[in-house]
Short mmCIF file of C-alpha atoms in Angstrom, two decimals:
data_model
loop_
_atom_site.label_atom_id
_atom_site.label_comp_id
_atom_site.label_asym_id
_atom_site.label_seq_id
_atom_site.Cartn_x
_atom_site.Cartn_y
_atom_site.Cartn_z
CA MET A 1 -13.21 79.08 154.63
CA ASN A 2 -14.73 82.51 154.33
CA LEU A 3 -17.60 83.40 156.67
CA GLY A 4 -18.33 86.56 154.69
CA ILE A 5 -19.32 89.84 156.25
CA LEU A 6 -20.73 89.11 159.68
CA ASN A 7 -23.34 91.07 161.59
CA GLU A 8 -23.07 92.49 165.09
CA THR A 9 -24.55 89.40 166.74
CA VAL A 10 -23.48 85.85 165.85
CA ILE A 11 -24.85 82.58 167.21
CA LEU A 12 -22.27 79.86 166.59
CA ILE A 13 -23.37 76.22 166.97
CA ASP A 14 -21.20 73.12 167.32
CA THR A 15 -23.46 70.56 165.60
CA ASP A 16 -21.83 67.55 167.30
CA PHE A 17 -22.36 69.13 170.73
CA LEU A 18 -25.98 70.02 169.96
CA ASN A 19 -26.64 66.45 168.77
CA GLU A 20 -25.05 65.02 171.89
CA ARG A 21 -27.21 67.18 174.18
CA ILE A 22 -30.43 66.44 172.27
CA SER A 23 -29.68 62.69 172.36
CA HIS A 24 -28.86 62.84 176.07
CA HIS A 25 -32.08 64.59 177.00
CA LEU A 26 -34.23 62.55 174.62
CA THR A 27 -32.92 59.32 176.16
CA PHE A 28 -33.51 60.68 179.66
CA TYR A 29 -37.12 61.68 178.95
CA LYS A 30 -37.92 58.49 177.04
CA GLU A 31 -36.83 56.49 180.09
CA LEU A 32 -38.83 58.77 182.37
CA TYR A 33 -41.95 58.63 180.16
CA PRO A 34 -41.76 55.34 178.23
CA ASP A 35 -45.32 55.62 176.88
CA LYS A 36 -44.93 59.14 175.54
CA ASN A 37 -44.29 59.77 171.86
CA PHE A 38 -41.75 62.58 171.44
CA GLU A 39 -42.21 64.71 168.34
CA LYS A 40 -39.36 66.09 166.29
CA ILE A 41 -37.91 69.40 167.50
CA ASN A 42 -38.83 72.30 165.28
CA LEU A 43 -35.42 73.75 164.42
CA ALA A 44 -36.84 77.27 163.96
CA ASP A 45 -38.27 77.12 167.50
CA LEU A 46 -34.97 75.83 168.89
CA LEU A 47 -32.98 78.65 167.24
CA TYR A 48 -35.51 81.21 168.43
CA ASN A 49 -35.17 79.88 171.99
CA PHE A 50 -31.38 80.18 171.83
CA ALA A 51 -31.81 83.84 170.88
CA LEU A 52 -34.48 84.38 173.52
CA ASN A 53 -32.40 82.82 176.33
CA ALA A 54 -29.30 84.75 175.28
CA ARG A 55 -31.41 87.94 175.36
CA VAL A 56 -30.80 88.82 171.73
CA GLU A 57 -32.54 92.08 170.85
CA GLU A 58 -31.70 92.97 167.26
CA VAL A 59 -35.06 94.25 166.01
CA GLY A 60 -34.59 95.55 162.48
CA HIS A 61 -31.10 94.02 162.29
CA ASN A 62 -29.64 90.73 161.13
CA VAL A 63 -28.32 87.99 163.40
CA ASP A 64 -25.97 85.38 161.94
CA ILE A 65 -26.61 81.79 162.99
CA LEU A 66 -23.66 79.65 161.92
CA PHE A 67 -23.51 75.86 162.17
CA ALA A 68 -20.11 74.15 162.33
CA TYR A 69 -20.26 70.52 161.19
CA THR A 70 -18.34 67.79 159.41
CA LEU A 71 -19.49 66.26 156.13
CA GLY A 72 -19.84 62.87 157.77
CA ASN A 73 -22.24 64.30 160.34
CA ASP A 74 -24.52 66.87 158.73
CA LYS A 75 -27.77 65.77 160.38
CA LEU A 76 -29.34 67.15 163.55
CA THR A 77 -30.74 64.56 165.94
CA ASN A 78 -34.54 64.50 166.19
CA CYS A 79 -34.94 67.90 164.50
CA GLU A 80 -37.00 69.08 161.57
CA PRO A 81 -35.41 70.15 159.28
CA ASN A 82 -32.40 68.07 160.20
CA ASN A 83 -29.87 68.55 157.39
CA VAL A 84 -27.51 71.43 158.16
CA PHE A 85 -25.89 70.98 154.73
CA SER A 86 -29.02 72.64 153.33
CA PHE A 87 -27.94 75.86 155.09
CA ILE A 88 -24.88 76.37 152.90
CA ASP A 89 -24.29 80.01 152.03
CA THR A 90 -25.85 79.79 148.56
CA ASN A 91 -29.30 78.94 149.95
CA GLN A 92 -29.74 82.25 151.84
CA VAL A 93 -31.94 80.80 154.60
CA GLN A 94 -33.61 83.57 156.60
CA MET A 95 -36.05 83.63 159.49
CA GLU A 96 -37.91 86.78 160.51
CA THR A 97 -38.58 87.16 164.26
CA GLU A 98 -39.24 90.00 166.67
CA LYS A 99 -35.70 89.41 167.96
CA GLY A 100 -34.18 90.15 164.56
CA THR A 101 -33.76 88.54 161.17
CA PHE A 102 -31.84 85.30 161.49
CA LEU A 103 -29.48 84.52 158.62
CA ILE A 104 -28.81 80.80 158.89
CA ARG A 105 -25.70 79.33 157.29
CA SER A 106 -23.54 76.25 157.73
CA PHE A 107 -19.87 75.52 157.16
CA PHE A 108 -18.28 72.08 157.06
CA GLY A 109 -14.81 71.30 158.31
CA ASP A 110 -11.92 69.80 156.39
CA GLU A 111 -11.90 66.01 156.22
CA ASP A 112 -9.03 65.84 158.76
CA GLU A 113 -10.75 68.25 161.18
CA THR A 114 -13.09 67.29 164.03
CA CYS A 115 -16.28 69.28 164.51
CA SER A 116 -14.78 70.80 167.68
CA ASP A 117 -11.63 71.89 165.84
CA HIS A 118 -13.73 73.35 163.05
CA PHE A 119 -15.94 75.15 165.58
CA ILE A 120 -12.88 76.71 167.24
CA ASN A 121 -11.55 77.87 163.86
CA MET A 122 -14.90 79.48 163.11
CA LEU A 123 -14.96 81.05 166.59
CA ARG A 124 -11.57 82.65 165.93
CA MET A 125 -12.85 84.14 162.68
CA VAL A 126 -15.98 85.45 164.38
CA ASN A 127 -13.96 86.85 167.29
CA TYR A 128 -11.55 88.70 165.02
CA SER A 129 -14.30 90.19 162.89
CA PRO A 130 -14.40 93.90 163.71
CA ARG A 131 -18.17 94.12 163.13
CA VAL A 132 -19.08 91.41 165.64
CA SER A 133 -19.73 92.60 169.19
CA HIS A 134 -21.92 89.76 170.57
CA ILE A 135 -21.04 86.07 170.30
CA ILE A 136 -23.43 83.38 171.47
CA MET A 137 -22.00 79.87 171.46
CA VAL A 138 -23.73 76.50 171.64
CA ALA A 139 -20.71 74.37 172.52
CA ASP A 140 -18.80 72.74 175.30
CA ASN A 141 -15.50 70.91 174.97
CA PRO A 142 -12.15 71.10 176.75
CA ALA A 143 -10.35 72.33 173.63
CA LEU A 144 -12.46 75.48 173.81
CA ASN A 145 -11.00 76.60 177.15
CA PHE A 146 -7.80 78.13 175.76
CA GLU A 147 -9.73 80.08 173.12
CA LEU A 148 -12.13 81.40 175.76
CA GLU A 149 -9.23 82.52 177.95
CA MET A 150 -7.76 84.44 175.02
CA MET A 151 -11.12 86.05 174.28
CA CYS A 152 -11.57 87.08 177.93
CA GLU A 153 -8.13 88.70 177.98
CA GLN A 154 -9.11 90.81 174.96
CA ASN A 155 -12.40 91.70 176.68
CA GLU A 156 -13.79 93.27 173.50
CA LYS A 157 -16.85 91.15 172.78
CA SER A 158 -19.94 90.19 174.73
CA LEU A 159 -19.97 86.42 175.15
CA PHE A 160 -22.79 84.04 176.09
CA ILE A 161 -22.30 80.26 176.20
CA PHE A 162 -24.86 77.46 176.17
CA LYS A 163 -22.99 74.51 177.60
CA LYS A 164 -23.88 71.20 179.20
CA HIS A 165 -25.47 72.61 182.33
CA HIS A 166 -27.58 75.22 180.48
CA PHE A 167 -30.00 72.86 178.75
#
């Protein structure tokens, strides 16, 4: 897998984790408000809010948003659009915001790789990219702990994590 030339800021998303959190909260709110009809989540708004909450300020610059997923699970729960496969590198999906220009791409794992394993492999590539100085992660799994410890020891990159208690 080749992530290409990365920009200074990268938002890396574990699709399985994001789906799990959306499902969890959707179930919670449907039980709380059984008569309410919940609309699909606008994916552009969700990505913008990740950047906003992580205090991304890359006006005039590009921000990479990278989805890690497996081929068997390329759909985002209750989102529109919901197919992350459509963000493969050849599609050149961009979103202009006042926080920067988001370059949205997706990468699927090998058939013997879990989404978490694939996410960690992508995180390593992002971390070792000399151009990247800010990494924002949407992920939370125990296998990530060792990688985070290694990154903290290097202390070279700014790191922000959206995990279970953040949303």
